[in-house]
PDB file of N, CA and C in Angstrom:
ATOM      1  N   MET R   1     -12.278   8.270   9.040  1.00  0.00           N
ATOM      2  CA  MET R   1     -11.502   7.151   8.362  1.00  0.00           C
ATOM      3  C   MET R   1     -11.233   7.868   6.751  1.00  0.00           C
ATOM      4  N   GLU R   2     -10.287   7.640   6.287  1.00  0.00           N
ATOM      5  CA  GLU R   2      -9.851   8.049   4.953  1.00  0.00           C
ATOM      6  C   GLU R   2     -10.112   7.140   3.996  1.00  0.00           C
ATOM      7  N   LYS R   3     -10.799   7.568   2.877  1.00  0.00           N
ATOM      8  CA  LYS R   3     -11.063   6.942   1.597  1.00  0.00           C
ATOM      9  C   LYS R   3     -10.129   7.032   0.408  1.00  0.00           C
ATOM     10  N   PHE R   4      -9.912   6.257  -0.165  1.00  0.00           N
ATOM     11  CA  PHE R   4      -8.970   6.322  -1.482  1.00  0.00           C
ATOM     12  C   PHE R   4      -9.732   5.733  -2.635  1.00  0.00           C
ATOM     13  N   LEU R   5      -9.555   6.353  -3.675  1.00  0.00           N
ATOM     14  CA  LEU R   5      -9.861   5.785  -5.052  1.00  0.00           C
ATOM     15  C   LEU R   5      -8.611   5.532  -5.885  1.00  0.00           C
ATOM     16  N   ILE R   6      -8.360   4.374  -6.664  1.00  0.00           N
ATOM     17  CA  ILE R   6      -7.149   4.072  -7.319  1.00  0.00           C
ATOM     18  C   ILE R   6      -7.501   4.348  -8.752  1.00  0.00           C
ATOM     19  N   GLU R   7      -6.925   5.352  -9.582  1.00  0.00           N
ATOM     20  CA  GLU R   7      -7.154   5.322 -10.750  1.00  0.00           C
ATOM     21  C   GLU R   7      -5.893   5.686 -11.742  1.00  0.00           C
ATOM     22  N   GLU R   8      -5.633   4.856 -12.487  1.00  0.00           N
ATOM     23  CA  GLU R   8      -4.413   5.092 -13.326  1.00  0.00           C
ATOM     24  C   GLU R   8      -3.234   5.383 -12.579  1.00  0.00           C
ATOM     25  N   ARG R   9      -2.937   4.643 -11.546  1.00  0.00           N
ATOM     26  CA  ARG R   9      -1.556   4.711 -10.598  1.00  0.00           C
ATOM     27  C   ARG R   9      -1.690   6.013  -9.777  1.00  0.00           C
ATOM     28  N   ARG R  10      -3.041   6.566  -9.656  1.00  0.00           N
ATOM     29  CA  ARG R  10      -3.072   7.713  -8.774  1.00  0.00           C
ATOM     30  C   ARG R  10      -4.160   7.205  -7.635  1.00  0.00           C
ATOM     31  N   VAL R  11      -3.613   7.812  -6.407  1.00  0.00           N
ATOM     32  CA  VAL R  11      -4.403   7.605  -5.216  1.00  0.00           C
ATOM     33  C   VAL R  11      -5.154   9.072  -5.037  1.00  0.00           C
ATOM     34  N   LYS R  12      -6.363   8.990  -5.101  1.00  0.00           N
ATOM     35  CA  LYS R  12      -7.149  10.303  -4.625  1.00  0.00           C
ATOM     36  C   LYS R  12      -7.441  10.163  -3.245  1.00  0.00           C
ATOM     37  N   GLN R  13      -7.277  11.063  -2.527  1.00  0.00           N
ATOM     38  CA  GLN R  13      -7.652  11.149  -0.995  1.00  0.00           C
ATOM     39  C   GLN R  13      -8.592  11.883  -0.817  1.00  0.00           C
ATOM     40  N   VAL R  14      -9.783  11.354   0.004  1.00  0.00           N
ATOM     41  CA  VAL R  14     -10.796  12.281   0.337  1.00  0.00           C
ATOM     42  C   VAL R  14     -10.452  13.372   1.194  1.00  0.00           C
ATOM     43  N   SER R  15      -9.907  13.210   2.367  1.00  0.00           N
ATOM     44  CA  SER R  15      -9.384  13.984   3.222  1.00  0.00           C
ATOM     45  C   SER R  15      -8.074  14.886   2.406  1.00  0.00           C
ATOM     46  N   GLU R  16      -7.605  15.752   3.340  1.00  0.00           N
ATOM     47  CA  GLU R  16      -6.438  16.457   2.695  1.00  0.00           C
ATOM     48  C   GLU R  16      -4.935  16.124   3.156  1.00  0.00           C
ATOM     49  N   ASP R  17      -4.914  15.006   3.957  1.00  0.00           N
ATOM     50  CA  ASP R  17      -3.476  14.706   4.504  1.00  0.00           C
ATOM     51  C   ASP R  17      -3.014  13.665   3.844  1.00  0.00           C
ATOM     52  N   THR R  18      -1.601  13.551   4.103  1.00  0.00           N
ATOM     53  CA  THR R  18      -0.700  12.657   3.600  1.00  0.00           C
ATOM     54  C   THR R  18      -0.567  12.412   2.107  1.00  0.00           C
ATOM     55  N   TYR R  19      -0.373  11.210   1.480  1.00  0.00           N
ATOM     56  CA  TYR R  19      -0.077  11.011   0.071  1.00  0.00           C
ATOM     57  C   TYR R  19      -1.502  11.345  -0.960  1.00  0.00           C
ATOM     58  N   LYS R  20      -1.076  11.881  -2.065  1.00  0.00           N
ATOM     59  CA  LYS R  20      -2.119  12.061  -2.994  1.00  0.00           C
ATOM     60  C   LYS R  20      -1.967  11.117  -4.149  1.00  0.00           C
ATOM     61  N   SER R  21      -0.853  10.697  -4.466  1.00  0.00           N
ATOM     62  CA  SER R  21      -0.590   9.785  -5.610  1.00  0.00           C
ATOM     63  C   SER R  21       0.436   8.841  -5.218  1.00  0.00           C
ATOM     64  N   THR R  22       0.567   7.788  -5.806  1.00  0.00           N
ATOM     65  CA  THR R  22       1.434   6.436  -5.479  1.00  0.00           C
ATOM     66  C   THR R  22       3.067   6.927  -5.766  1.00  0.00           C
ATOM     67  N   ALA R  23       3.131   8.262  -6.571  1.00  0.00           N
ATOM     68  CA  ALA R  23       4.344   8.814  -6.685  1.00  0.00           C
ATOM     69  C   ALA R  23       4.714   9.270  -5.384  1.00  0.00           C
ATOM     70  N   ASP R  24       3.988   9.757  -4.395  1.00  0.00           N
ATOM     71  CA  ASP R  24       4.320  10.656  -3.401  1.00  0.00           C
ATOM     72  C   ASP R  24       4.872   9.466  -2.134  1.00  0.00           C
ATOM     73  N   TYR R  25       4.424   8.182  -2.308  1.00  0.00           N
ATOM     74  CA  TYR R  25       4.872   7.158  -1.413  1.00  0.00           C
ATOM     75  C   TYR R  25       6.283   6.899  -1.496  1.00  0.00           C
ATOM     76  N   PRO R  26       7.056   6.614  -0.397  1.00  0.00           N
ATOM     77  CA  PRO R  26       8.444   6.121  -0.439  1.00  0.00           C
ATOM     78  C   PRO R  26       8.613   5.053  -1.270  1.00  0.00           C
ATOM     79  N   SER R  27      10.163   4.869  -1.508  1.00  0.00           N
ATOM     80  CA  SER R  27      10.441   3.735  -2.551  1.00  0.00           C
ATOM     81  C   SER R  27      10.279   2.428  -1.873  1.00  0.00           C
ATOM     82  N   VAL R  28      10.204   2.377  -0.541  1.00  0.00           N
ATOM     83  CA  VAL R  28       9.975   1.144   0.298  1.00  0.00           C
ATOM     84  C   VAL R  28       8.653   1.398   1.037  1.00  0.00           C
ATOM     85  N   LEU R  29       7.601   0.359   0.794  1.00  0.00           N
ATOM     86  CA  LEU R  29       6.304   0.608   1.654  1.00  0.00           C
ATOM     87  C   LEU R  29       6.220  -0.001   2.961  1.00  0.00           C
ATOM     88  N   THR R  30       5.511   0.371   3.795  1.00  0.00           N
ATOM     89  CA  THR R  30       5.220  -0.434   4.984  1.00  0.00           C
ATOM     90  C   THR R  30       3.951  -1.071   4.841  1.00  0.00           C
ATOM     91  N   ALA R  31       3.558  -1.784   5.783  1.00  0.00           N
ATOM     92  CA  ALA R  31       2.241  -2.470   5.884  1.00  0.00           C
ATOM     93  C   ALA R  31       1.163  -1.250   6.011  1.00  0.00           C
ATOM     94  N   LYS R  32       1.509  -0.241   6.794  1.00  0.00           N
ATOM     95  CA  LYS R  32       0.403   0.861   6.958  1.00  0.00           C
ATOM     96  C   LYS R  32       0.180   1.689   5.542  1.00  0.00           C
ATOM     97  N   ASP R  33       1.372   1.809   4.813  1.00  0.00           N
ATOM     98  CA  ASP R  33       1.139   2.311   3.540  1.00  0.00           C
ATOM     99  C   ASP R  33       0.200   1.601   2.536  1.00  0.00           C
ATOM    100  N   ILE R  34       0.524   0.197   2.570  1.00  0.00           N
ATOM    101  CA  ILE R  34      -0.248  -0.799   1.710  1.00  0.00           C
ATOM    102  C   ILE R  34      -1.614  -0.738   2.230  1.00  0.00           C
ATOM    103  N   GLN R  35      -2.055  -0.594   3.344  1.00  0.00           N
ATOM    104  CA  GLN R  35      -3.220  -0.528   3.967  1.00  0.00           C
ATOM    105  C   GLN R  35      -3.953   0.681   3.364  1.00  0.00           C
ATOM    106  N   GLN R  36      -3.507   1.896   3.533  1.00  0.00           N
ATOM    107  CA  GLN R  36      -3.854   3.090   2.950  1.00  0.00           C
ATOM    108  C   GLN R  36      -4.213   2.980   1.512  1.00  0.00           C
ATOM    109  N   ILE R  37      -3.311   2.428   0.699  1.00  0.00           N
ATOM    110  CA  ILE R  37      -3.405   2.599  -0.744  1.00  0.00           C
ATOM    111  C   ILE R  37      -4.621   1.731  -1.244  1.00  0.00           C
ATOM    112  N   LEU R  38      -4.642   0.469  -0.459  1.00  0.00           N
ATOM    113  CA  LEU R  38      -5.796  -0.191  -0.832  1.00  0.00           C
ATOM    114  C   LEU R  38      -7.211  -0.295  -0.116  1.00  0.00           C
ATOM    115  N   ASP R  39      -7.019   0.872   0.947  1.00  0.00           N
ATOM    116  CA  ASP R  39      -8.247   1.026   1.714  1.00  0.00           C
ATOM    117  C   ASP R  39      -8.865  -0.191   2.388  1.00  0.00           C
ATOM    118  N   ILE R  40      -8.006  -1.063   2.900  1.00  0.00           N
ATOM    119  CA  ILE R  40      -8.477  -2.445   3.664  1.00  0.00           C
ATOM    120  C   ILE R  40      -7.932  -2.244   5.169  1.00  0.00           C
ATOM    121  N   GLY R  41      -8.527  -3.279   5.919  1.00  0.00           N
ATOM    122  CA  GLY R  41      -8.203  -3.334   7.210  1.00  0.00           C
ATOM    123  C   GLY R  41      -6.782  -3.904   7.631  1.00  0.00           C
ATOM    124  N   GLU R  42      -6.380  -3.767   8.863  1.00  0.00           N
ATOM    125  CA  GLU R  42      -5.175  -4.421   9.207  1.00  0.00           C
ATOM    126  C   GLU R  42      -4.858  -5.679   9.085  1.00  0.00           C
ATOM    127  N   ARG R  43      -6.071  -6.500   9.224  1.00  0.00           N
ATOM    128  CA  ARG R  43      -5.863  -8.002   9.198  1.00  0.00           C
ATOM    129  C   ARG R  43      -5.706  -8.349   7.807  1.00  0.00           C
ATOM    130  N   GLN R  44      -6.637  -7.737   6.826  1.00  0.00           N
ATOM    131  CA  GLN R  44      -6.469  -8.006   5.443  1.00  0.00           C
ATOM    132  C   GLN R  44      -5.114  -7.829   4.852  1.00  0.00           C
ATOM    133  N   THR R  45      -4.531  -6.636   5.400  1.00  0.00           N
ATOM    134  CA  THR R  45      -3.310  -6.313   5.016  1.00  0.00           C
ATOM    135  C   THR R  45      -2.069  -7.308   5.101  1.00  0.00           C
ATOM    136  N   TYR R  46      -2.159  -7.759   6.291  1.00  0.00           N
ATOM    137  CA  TYR R  46      -1.158  -8.769   6.748  1.00  0.00           C
ATOM    138  C   TYR R  46      -1.489 -10.157   6.123  1.00  0.00           C
ATOM    139  N   GLU R  47      -2.657 -10.329   6.072  1.00  0.00           N
ATOM    140  CA  GLU R  47      -2.931 -11.695   5.282  1.00  0.00           C
ATOM    141  C   GLU R  47      -2.368 -11.468   3.889  1.00  0.00           C
ATOM    142  N   LEU R  48      -2.517 -10.459   3.051  1.00  0.00           N
ATOM    143  CA  LEU R  48      -2.002 -10.252   1.764  1.00  0.00           C
ATOM    144  C   LEU R  48      -0.520 -10.304   1.942  1.00  0.00           C
ATOM    145  N   LEU R  49       0.222  -9.615   2.796  1.00  0.00           N
ATOM    146  CA  LEU R  49       1.413  -9.487   2.816  1.00  0.00           C
ATOM    147  C   LEU R  49       2.145 -10.971   3.263  1.00  0.00           C
ATOM    148  N   ASN R  50       1.472 -11.937   3.863  1.00  0.00           N
ATOM    149  CA  ASN R  50       1.929 -13.085   4.148  1.00  0.00           C
ATOM    150  C   ASN R  50       1.252 -14.111   2.964  1.00  0.00           C
ATOM    151  N   SER R  51       0.802 -13.698   2.101  1.00  0.00           N
ATOM    152  CA  SER R  51       0.178 -14.557   1.165  1.00  0.00           C
ATOM    153  C   SER R  51       1.349 -15.069   0.082  1.00  0.00           C
ATOM    154  N   GLU R  52       2.243 -14.323  -0.080  1.00  0.00           N
ATOM    155  CA  GLU R  52       3.483 -14.692  -0.843  1.00  0.00           C
ATOM    156  C   GLU R  52       2.979 -14.439  -2.446  1.00  0.00           C
ATOM    157  N   GLN R  53       2.277 -13.439  -2.528  1.00  0.00           N
ATOM    158  CA  GLN R  53       1.974 -13.030  -4.012  1.00  0.00           C
ATOM    159  C   GLN R  53       2.706 -12.102  -4.411  1.00  0.00           C
ATOM    160  N   PHE R  54       3.855 -11.637  -3.500  1.00  0.00           N
ATOM    161  CA  PHE R  54       4.710 -10.638  -3.899  1.00  0.00           C
ATOM    162  C   PHE R  54       5.989 -10.676  -2.803  1.00  0.00           C
ATOM    163  N   HIS R  55       7.217 -10.194  -3.392  1.00  0.00           N
ATOM    164  CA  HIS R  55       8.399 -10.279  -2.539  1.00  0.00           C
ATOM    165  C   HIS R  55       8.336  -9.322  -1.156  1.00  0.00           C
ATOM    166  N   ILE R  56       8.534  -9.777  -0.032  1.00  0.00           N
ATOM    167  CA  ILE R  56       8.635  -8.920   1.057  1.00  0.00           C
ATOM    168  C   ILE R  56       9.882  -8.992   1.880  1.00  0.00           C
ATOM    169  N   VAL R  57      10.188  -8.090   2.611  1.00  0.00           N
ATOM    170  CA  VAL R  57      11.655  -8.115   3.273  1.00  0.00           C
ATOM    171  C   VAL R  57      11.114  -7.770   4.744  1.00  0.00           C
ATOM    172  N   LEU R  58      11.650  -8.675   5.677  1.00  0.00           N
ATOM    173  CA  LEU R  58      11.431  -8.375   6.938  1.00  0.00           C
ATOM    174  C   LEU R  58      12.616  -7.888   7.630  1.00  0.00           C
ATOM    175  N   VAL R  59      12.417  -6.737   8.336  1.00  0.00           N
ATOM    176  CA  VAL R  59      13.339  -6.007   9.100  1.00  0.00           C
ATOM    177  C   VAL R  59      12.822  -5.990  10.516  1.00  0.00           C
ATOM    178  N   GLY R  60      13.475  -6.657  11.159  1.00  0.00           N
ATOM    179  CA  GLY R  60      13.048  -7.305  12.537  1.00  0.00           C
ATOM    180  C   GLY R  60      11.714  -7.724  12.459  1.00  0.00           C
ATOM    181  N   ARG R  61      10.779  -7.102  12.982  1.00  0.00           N
ATOM    182  CA  ARG R  61       9.343  -7.511  12.993  1.00  0.00           C
ATOM    183  C   ARG R  61       8.500  -6.877  11.861  1.00  0.00           C
ATOM    184  N   MET R  62       9.217  -5.774  11.358  1.00  0.00           N
ATOM    185  CA  MET R  62       8.568  -5.111  10.220  1.00  0.00           C
ATOM    186  C   MET R  62       8.602  -5.545   8.864  1.00  0.00           C
ATOM    187  N   ILE R  63       7.462  -5.504   8.099  1.00  0.00           N
ATOM    188  CA  ILE R  63       7.520  -6.028   6.788  1.00  0.00           C
ATOM    189  C   ILE R  63       7.645  -4.635   5.813  1.00  0.00           C
ATOM    190  N   LYS R  64       8.673  -4.852   4.905  1.00  0.00           N
ATOM    191  CA  LYS R  64       8.774  -3.890   3.889  1.00  0.00           C
ATOM    192  C   LYS R  64       8.612  -4.671   2.378  1.00  0.00           C
ATOM    193  N   VAL R  65       8.153  -3.582   1.697  1.00  0.00           N
ATOM    194  CA  VAL R  65       7.927  -4.118   0.057  1.00  0.00           C
ATOM    195  C   VAL R  65       8.191  -3.029  -0.766  1.00  0.00           C
ATOM    196  N   SER R  66       8.817  -3.294  -1.816  1.00  0.00           N
ATOM    197  CA  SER R  66       9.303  -2.384  -2.973  1.00  0.00           C
ATOM    198  C   SER R  66       8.327  -1.743  -3.324  1.00  0.00           C
ATOM    199  N   LYS R  67       8.029  -0.444  -3.540  1.00  0.00           N
ATOM    200  CA  LYS R  67       7.037   0.035  -4.210  1.00  0.00           C
ATOM    201  C   LYS R  67       6.590  -0.358  -5.562  1.00  0.00           C
ATOM    202  N   ASP R  68       7.807  -0.565  -6.366  1.00  0.00           N
ATOM    203  CA  ASP R  68       7.710  -1.202  -7.763  1.00  0.00           C
ATOM    204  C   ASP R  68       7.132  -2.344  -7.910  1.00  0.00           C
ATOM    205  N   VAL R  69       7.581  -3.195  -6.797  1.00  0.00           N
ATOM    206  CA  VAL R  69       7.052  -4.734  -6.921  1.00  0.00           C
ATOM    207  C   VAL R  69       5.530  -4.772  -6.550  1.00  0.00           C
ATOM    208  N   PHE R  70       5.213  -3.920  -5.638  1.00  0.00           N
ATOM    209  CA  PHE R  70       3.759  -3.767  -5.119  1.00  0.00           C
ATOM    210  C   PHE R  70       2.916  -3.128  -6.290  1.00  0.00           C
ATOM    211  N   LEU R  71       3.398  -2.285  -6.960  1.00  0.00           N
ATOM    212  CA  LEU R  71       2.518  -1.506  -8.196  1.00  0.00           C
ATOM    213  C   LEU R  71       2.340  -2.342  -9.168  1.00  0.00           C
ATOM    214  N   LYS R  72       3.557  -3.208  -9.483  1.00  0.00           N
ATOM    215  CA  LYS R  72       3.528  -4.236 -10.522  1.00  0.00           C
ATOM    216  C   LYS R  72       2.231  -5.217 -10.261  1.00  0.00           C
ATOM    217  N   TRP R  73       2.219  -5.776  -8.872  1.00  0.00           N
ATOM    218  CA  TRP R  73       1.383  -6.554  -8.547  1.00  0.00           C
ATOM    219  C   TRP R  73      -0.049  -6.082  -8.671  1.00  0.00           C
ATOM    220  N   LEU R  74      -0.215  -4.779  -8.220  1.00  0.00           N
ATOM    221  CA  LEU R  74      -1.630  -4.133  -8.084  1.00  0.00           C
ATOM    222  C   LEU R  74      -2.170  -3.963  -9.478  1.00  0.00           C
ATOM    223  N   GLU R  75      -1.268  -3.708 -10.509  1.00  0.00           N
ATOM    224  CA  GLU R  75      -1.644  -3.605 -11.961  1.00  0.00           C
ATOM    225  C   GLU R  75      -1.814  -4.821 -12.494  1.00  0.00           C
ATOM    226  N   GLY R  76      -1.585  -6.053 -12.102  1.00  0.00           N
ATOM    227  CA  GLY R  76      -1.818  -7.261 -12.573  1.00  0.00           C
ATOM    228  C   GLY R  76      -0.726  -7.607 -13.468  1.00  0.00           C
TER     229      GLY R  76
END
């Protein structure tokens, strides 16, 4: 299991794969991206995405979120 620490808009990854900072993520995030950034479970991720705390877009059954919108929410 991978662990992340969020510090000053940087995501430091304990293992060596995938993304190392939020700048490395695509401009449109998936639920899996958000789950990795926040280091939370799948259920918590979907509860957050359905909480209406930020704008989401449904593409079929997939939930997409603008990276800018998500990071603004994350920073408060």
